[in-house]
Amino acid sequence: MKRREFIRNSGLLLGGASLVGCGLFNCAKKEEKMEEAGEPTPEMSRLDMIKKDMMEKQGLSEAEVAAKMTEFQEMLPEVKQMCICANCPSYVEGETELGFCHALVGKSSKITERKSCICPECPIYKKLGMKRGYYCLMGSKLELDLAEM
Ligand code: SF4
Ligand code: SF4
């Protein structure tokens, strides 16, 4: 399978949408300040790890990874809009994030218990032919795919 086709089928496109929904611009501003202060930024570290794995495990160049990140950002609003996590028994009060399967979202910081997962009923899940669940606890589809490589 060609690399581009693989990326599309593997759901990497899911990554795109998340930066906006999880407050991309607020997060970016906060991380910018932390960087200026020389503090480590956890979210950037996670994304840096994803980028590193995409280069090392998928053989993508820096430019290709950058292009994928742009695609992820563009895809994020749709993922968040279609996500049905808020109706899930595992979704806890106080959680506001959506689209945990998306590469730019990943694990929830609030959901801790497996009560049930309704991901298989989600249009995004069906559209991208996903097979797992509990992304809020396990991490994004991309991270899980990369971990298996
Ligand atoms: S597959 Fe699950 S985590 Fe992903 S958008 Fe749908 S309900 Fe949300
Ligand atoms: S990822 Fe699955 S288990 Fe987690 S809140 Fe969404 S539907 Fe529920």
Coordinates of C-alpha atoms and ligand atoms in Angstrom, one line a residue:
M1 CA 0.0 0.0 0.0
K2 CA 1.4 3.4 -0.9
R3 CA 2.4 5.6 2.0
R4 CA -0.2 8.3 1.4
E5 CA -2.9 5.7 1.1
F6 CA -1.8 4.0 4.2
I7 CA -1.9 7.3 6.2
R8 CA -5.4 8.0 4.9
N9 CA -6.7 4.6 5.8
S10 CA -5.0 4.4 9.1
G11 CA -7.0 7.3 10.4
L12 CA -4.1 9.7 10.7
L13 CA -6.5 12.3 9.2
L14 CA -8.2 12.2 12.5
G15 CA -5.3 14.0 14.0
G16 CA -6.1 17.1 12.2
A17 CA -9.1 18.4 13.9
S18 CA -8.1 18.5 17.5
L19 CA -5.9 21.5 18.0
V20 CA -8.8 23.9 17.4
G21 CA -11.3 22.1 19.6
C22 CA -9.0 21.6 22.6
G23 CA -8.3 25.2 22.5
L24 CA -5.4 25.1 20.0
F25 CA -4.8 28.8 20.1
N26 CA -5.1 29.1 23.9
C27 CA -2.9 26.0 24.3
A28 CA -0.4 27.3 21.8
K29 CA -0.2 30.7 23.6
K30 CA 0.2 28.9 27.0
E31 CA 2.9 26.6 25.6
E32 CA 4.7 29.6 24.0
K33 CA 4.9 31.3 27.4
M34 CA 6.1 28.0 29.0
E35 CA 8.7 27.7 26.2
E36 CA 9.9 31.2 26.7
A37 CA 10.2 30.5 30.4
G38 CA 12.2 27.4 29.6
E39 CA 9.5 25.1 31.1
P40 CA 8.7 21.7 29.5
T41 CA 5.3 21.6 27.7
P42 CA 3.6 18.2 28.1
E43 CA 1.3 18.5 25.1
M44 CA 4.2 19.5 22.9
S45 CA 6.2 16.6 24.1
R46 CA 3.3 14.2 23.1
L47 CA 3.1 15.8 19.7
D48 CA 6.8 15.7 19.3
M49 CA 6.7 12.0 20.1
I50 CA 4.1 11.5 17.4
K51 CA 6.1 13.4 14.9
K52 CA 9.2 11.4 15.7
D53 CA 7.4 8.1 15.4
M54 CA 5.8 9.2 12.1
M55 CA 9.3 9.8 10.7
E56 CA 11.0 6.8 12.2
K57 CA 8.2 4.2 11.9
Q58 CA 6.3 5.5 8.8
G59 CA 9.3 6.9 7.0
L60 CA 7.9 10.4 6.5
S61 CA 10.1 13.4 6.0
E62 CA 9.8 16.5 8.1
A63 CA 7.9 18.2 5.4
E64 CA 5.5 15.3 5.1
V65 CA 4.9 15.3 8.8
A66 CA 4.3 19.0 8.8
A67 CA 1.8 18.5 6.0
K68 CA 0.0 15.8 8.0
M69 CA -0.1 18.1 11.1
T70 CA -1.8 20.7 8.9
E71 CA -4.3 18.1 7.7
F72 CA -5.0 17.0 11.3
Q73 CA -5.8 20.6 12.3
E74 CA -8.1 21.0 9.4
M75 CA -9.9 17.7 10.2
L76 CA -10.4 18.4 13.9
P77 CA -13.5 20.6 13.8
E78 CA -15.4 17.9 11.9
V79 CA -14.3 15.2 14.4
K80 CA -15.3 17.2 17.3
Q81 CA -18.6 18.1 15.8
M82 CA -19.5 14.5 15.0
C83 CA -18.0 12.9 18.2
I84 CA -20.6 11.3 20.4
C85 CA -18.4 10.8 23.5
A86 CA -20.6 13.3 25.5
N87 CA -23.4 10.7 25.4
C88 CA -21.1 7.9 26.6
P89 CA -21.5 6.3 30.1
S90 CA -17.7 6.7 30.6
Y91 CA -17.8 10.4 29.9
V92 CA -17.5 12.2 33.3
E93 CA -18.9 15.4 34.6
G94 CA -16.4 18.2 34.1
E95 CA -14.9 16.7 30.9
T96 CA -15.3 19.1 28.0
E97 CA -13.0 17.6 25.5
L98 CA -14.2 15.6 22.5
G99 CA -12.6 13.5 19.7
F100 CA -10.1 11.5 21.8
C101 CA -9.4 9.2 18.8
H102 CA -7.9 12.2 17.0
A103 CA -4.1 12.4 17.0
L104 CA -4.1 16.0 18.3
V105 CA -6.5 15.2 21.2
G106 CA -5.5 11.8 22.6
K107 CA -6.3 10.6 26.2
S108 CA -8.7 12.4 28.5
S109 CA -7.3 14.0 31.6
K110 CA -10.6 13.4 33.4
I111 CA -12.0 10.0 32.3
T112 CA -10.6 7.2 34.3
E113 CA -13.2 4.4 34.3
R114 CA -14.3 2.0 31.6
K115 CA -18.1 1.9 31.9
S116 CA -18.8 1.4 28.2
C117 CA -17.6 2.8 24.9
I118 CA -20.0 4.0 22.2
C119 CA -17.3 4.8 19.6
P120 CA -18.6 2.1 17.3
E121 CA -21.8 4.0 16.9
C122 CA -20.0 7.2 15.9
P123 CA -20.0 8.4 12.3
I124 CA -16.2 9.2 12.5
Y125 CA -15.5 5.6 13.7
K126 CA -17.4 4.2 10.8
K127 CA -16.0 6.7 8.3
L128 CA -12.4 5.8 9.1
G129 CA -13.0 2.1 9.6
M130 CA -11.7 2.1 13.2
K131 CA -11.7 -1.1 15.2
R132 CA -10.7 -0.2 18.7
G133 CA -12.5 1.9 21.4
Y134 CA -11.8 3.7 24.7
Y135 CA -9.6 6.3 23.0
C136 CA -10.2 8.5 26.0
L137 CA -8.2 6.1 28.1
M138 CA -5.9 4.5 25.5
G139 CA -4.9 7.4 23.4
S140 CA -5.6 8.4 19.8
K141 CA -5.9 6.0 17.0
L142 CA -2.7 7.3 15.5
E143 CA -0.7 6.7 18.7
L144 CA -2.1 3.2 19.0
D145 CA -1.3 2.4 15.4
L146 CA 2.2 3.7 15.8
A147 CA 2.7 1.8 19.0
E148 CA 1.9 -1.4 17.2
M149 CA 4.4 -0.8 14.4
Ligands
SF4_1 S1 -14.7 7.5 17.4 FE1 -15.1 7.8 19.6 S2 -13.6 9.3 20.3 FE2 -13.6 9.3 18.0 S3 -15.0 11.0 17.5 FE3 -16.2 9.1 17.5 S4 -17.1 8.9 19.6 FE4 -15.4 10.5 19.6
SF4_2 S1 -13.7 7.3 23.7 FE1 -15.3 5.7 23.9 S2 -15.3 5.2 26.1 FE2 -14.3 7.2 25.8 S3 -15.9 8.7 26.1 FE3 -15.7 8.3 23.9 S4 -17.2 6.8 23.5 FE4 -16.9 6.8 25.7

